[in-house]
mmCIF file of C-alpha atoms in Angstrom:
data_model
loop_
_atom_site.group_PDB
_atom_site.id
_atom_site.type_symbol
_atom_site.label_atom_id
_atom_site.label_comp_id
_atom_site.label_asym_id
_atom_site.label_seq_id
_atom_site.Cartn_x
_atom_site.Cartn_y
_atom_site.Cartn_z
ATOM 1 C CA MET V 1 -16.594 -5.240 -17.701
ATOM 2 C CA ASN V 2 -13.832 -5.822 -20.244
ATOM 3 C CA ILE V 3 -10.238 -4.729 -20.645
ATOM 4 C CA GLN V 4 -7.844 -5.398 -23.495
ATOM 5 C CA GLY V 5 -4.155 -5.039 -22.795
ATOM 6 C CA LYS V 6 -0.792 -6.607 -22.138
ATOM 7 C CA ILE V 7 0.034 -8.738 -19.103
ATOM 8 C CA GLU V 8 2.664 -6.982 -16.965
ATOM 9 C CA ALA V 9 2.835 -9.397 -14.040
ATOM 10 C CA ILE V 10 1.544 -12.814 -12.960
ATOM 11 C CA THR V 11 1.896 -14.417 -9.543
ATOM 12 C CA GLU V 12 2.403 -18.106 -8.952
ATOM 13 C CA ALA V 13 -0.760 -20.031 -8.125
ATOM 14 C CA VAL V 14 -1.654 -20.041 -4.431
ATOM 15 C CA THR V 15 -3.690 -23.092 -3.453
ATOM 16 C CA GLY V 16 -5.710 -24.189 -0.468
ATOM 17 C CA THR V 17 -8.756 -26.075 0.742
ATOM 18 C CA THR V 18 -12.078 -24.706 1.966
ATOM 19 C CA LYS V 19 -13.718 -25.806 5.228
ATOM 20 C CA ASP V 20 -15.861 -28.290 3.296
ATOM 21 C CA GLY V 21 -12.783 -29.846 1.624
ATOM 22 C CA THR V 22 -13.023 -28.190 -1.812
ATOM 23 C CA GLU V 23 -9.637 -27.317 -3.298
ATOM 24 C CA TRP V 24 -9.089 -23.796 -4.671
ATOM 25 C CA ALA V 25 -6.376 -21.837 -6.525
ATOM 26 C CA LYS V 26 -5.784 -18.136 -7.060
ATOM 27 C CA ARG V 27 -3.468 -16.079 -9.296
ATOM 28 C CA THR V 28 -3.072 -12.325 -9.451
ATOM 29 C CA ILE V 29 -2.581 -10.738 -12.870
ATOM 30 C CA VAL V 30 -1.712 -7.138 -13.769
ATOM 31 C CA VAL V 31 -2.968 -5.915 -17.171
ATOM 32 C CA ASN V 32 -1.830 -2.636 -18.778
ATOM 33 C CA ASP V 33 -4.226 -1.171 -21.367
ATOM 34 C CA GLY V 34 -1.414 0.783 -23.094
ATOM 35 C CA ILE V 35 -3.661 3.725 -23.975
ATOM 36 C CA GLY V 36 -2.275 7.254 -24.015
ATOM 37 C CA ASP V 37 0.543 8.807 -22.033
ATOM 38 C CA TYR V 38 -0.788 7.445 -18.735
ATOM 39 C CA PRO V 39 -2.011 3.884 -19.361
ATOM 40 C CA ASN V 40 -4.231 2.156 -16.831
ATOM 41 C CA ARG V 41 -3.002 -0.858 -14.916
ATOM 42 C CA LEU V 42 -5.564 -3.159 -13.401
ATOM 43 C CA VAL V 43 -4.817 -5.780 -10.745
ATOM 44 C CA MET V 44 -7.156 -8.760 -11.122
ATOM 45 C CA ASN V 45 -7.591 -12.115 -9.430
ATOM 46 C CA LEU V 46 -8.241 -15.425 -11.120
ATOM 47 C CA PHE V 47 -9.869 -17.545 -8.393
ATOM 48 C CA LYS V 48 -11.089 -21.045 -9.242
ATOM 49 C CA LYS V 49 -12.205 -24.007 -7.187
ATOM 50 C CA GLY V 50 -13.538 -27.511 -7.638
ATOM 51 C CA GLU V 51 -13.792 -28.698 -11.242
ATOM 52 C CA TYR V 52 -12.447 -25.343 -12.547
ATOM 53 C CA LEU V 53 -9.245 -25.527 -10.495
ATOM 54 C CA LYS V 54 -7.093 -26.401 -13.533
ATOM 55 C CA ILE V 55 -7.868 -23.038 -15.171
ATOM 56 C CA ALA V 56 -5.719 -21.304 -12.536
ATOM 57 C CA THR V 57 -3.076 -24.036 -12.239
ATOM 58 C CA THR V 58 -2.083 -26.623 -14.865
ATOM 59 C CA ASP V 59 -4.152 -25.230 -17.768
ATOM 60 C CA PHE V 60 -2.962 -21.640 -17.205
ATOM 61 C CA ASN V 61 -0.994 -20.800 -20.378
ATOM 62 C CA TYR V 62 -0.393 -17.047 -20.185
ATOM 63 C CA ALA V 63 2.900 -15.208 -19.746
ATOM 64 C CA VAL V 64 4.121 -11.690 -19.101
ATOM 65 C CA GLY V 65 3.919 -9.783 -22.391
ATOM 66 C CA ASP V 66 0.889 -11.645 -23.763
ATOM 67 C CA ASN V 67 -1.900 -9.511 -25.214
ATOM 68 C CA VAL V 68 -5.197 -10.514 -23.628
ATOM 69 C CA THR V 69 -8.866 -9.639 -23.408
ATOM 70 C CA VAL V 70 -10.278 -10.060 -19.916
ATOM 71 C CA GLU V 71 -13.888 -10.118 -18.722
ATOM 72 C CA TYR V 72 -14.086 -9.263 -15.032
ATOM 73 C CA SER V 73 -16.319 -7.905 -12.291
ATOM 74 C CA THR V 74 -15.525 -5.377 -9.588
ATOM 75 C CA ARG V 75 -16.656 -6.015 -6.025
ATOM 76 C CA ALA V 76 -16.486 -4.223 -2.690
ATOM 77 C CA ASN V 77 -16.847 -5.992 0.648
ATOM 78 C CA GLU V 78 -16.963 -4.617 4.166
ATOM 79 C CA TYR V 79 -15.512 -6.505 7.126
ATOM 80 C CA GLU V 80 -15.217 -5.061 10.639
ATOM 81 C CA ASP V 81 -15.682 -1.474 9.398
ATOM 82 C CA LYS V 82 -12.990 -1.808 6.700
ATOM 83 C CA TRP V 83 -13.659 -1.952 2.972
ATOM 84 C CA TYR V 84 -11.901 -4.237 0.522
ATOM 85 C CA GLY V 85 -12.064 -4.245 -3.267
ATOM 86 C CA ASP V 86 -11.528 -7.031 -5.766
ATOM 87 C CA ASN V 87 -11.495 -7.403 -9.561
ATOM 88 C CA SER V 88 -12.457 -11.005 -10.319
ATOM 89 C CA ILE V 89 -11.662 -12.528 -13.699
ATOM 90 C CA PHE V 90 -14.486 -14.480 -15.348
ATOM 91 C CA LYS V 91 -12.814 -15.099 -18.692
ATOM 92 C CA ILE V 92 -9.364 -14.467 -20.140
ATOM 93 C CA GLU V 93 -8.281 -15.003 -23.754
ATOM 94 C CA LYS V 94 -5.214 -14.196 -25.811
ATOM 95 C CA SER V 95 -5.845 -11.397 -28.312
ATOM 96 C CA GLU V 96 -4.223 -9.304 -30.997
ATOM 97 C CA ALA V 97 -1.902 -6.429 -30.126
ATOM 98 C CA ILE V 98 -3.524 -3.712 -28.077
ATOM 99 C CA ASN V 99 -4.847 -0.674 -29.889
ATOM 100 C CA GLU V 100 -2.642 2.366 -29.663
ATOM 101 C CA SER V 101 -4.090 5.784 -28.962
ATOM 102 C CA PRO V 102 -6.063 7.068 -31.920
ATOM 103 C CA LYS V 103 -4.106 9.340 -34.234
ATOM 104 C CA VAL V 104 -5.384 12.892 -34.485
ATOM 105 C CA ASP V 105 -5.716 14.345 -37.974
ATOM 106 C CA GLU V 106 -3.940 17.675 -37.808
ATOM 107 C CA SER V 107 -4.671 18.774 -41.393
ATOM 108 C CA PRO V 108 -6.094 22.274 -41.782
ATOM 109 C CA ASP V 109 -9.866 22.562 -41.824
ATOM 110 C CA ASP V 110 -11.554 24.173 -44.855
ATOM 111 C CA LEU V 111 -14.350 25.638 -42.761
ATOM 112 C CA PRO V 112 -14.542 29.477 -42.623
ATOM 113 C CA PHE V 113 -15.066 29.582 -38.866
#
C-alpha cells in the first residue's frame, strides 16, 4: 500500500536488543494525506534491526512538515484473545507537495437533459 502526504509527527527513535543480541530501533510517524475536508491521518512504524538499524536512527533525515511517499503494509495480530494492528513502513521517500482535492468544473452543461 502507498500513501502520499505530509508528516505531522515523528517520535524519537526507541532502541533495544533482541534475545539473540540483535540491535533494533523503532520510530512512529504520522502522515496526513491532506485530501478533502476530512483528511486521513495514518500512524505508521518504522522498525529496523541489524544492518538496517541506521535507517531508523542516524540516517533518518525527515522532519515534521516534509512531504513524503510511504510504502507500507497493514498487519493484525492476536495475543491472548486481544487484537493489535500495525502499519509497517517498508520505504519512505521525500516527494513533491501533496495533491489537493480535485477541482470540480461547475460550468453549465450544454446537454439538453
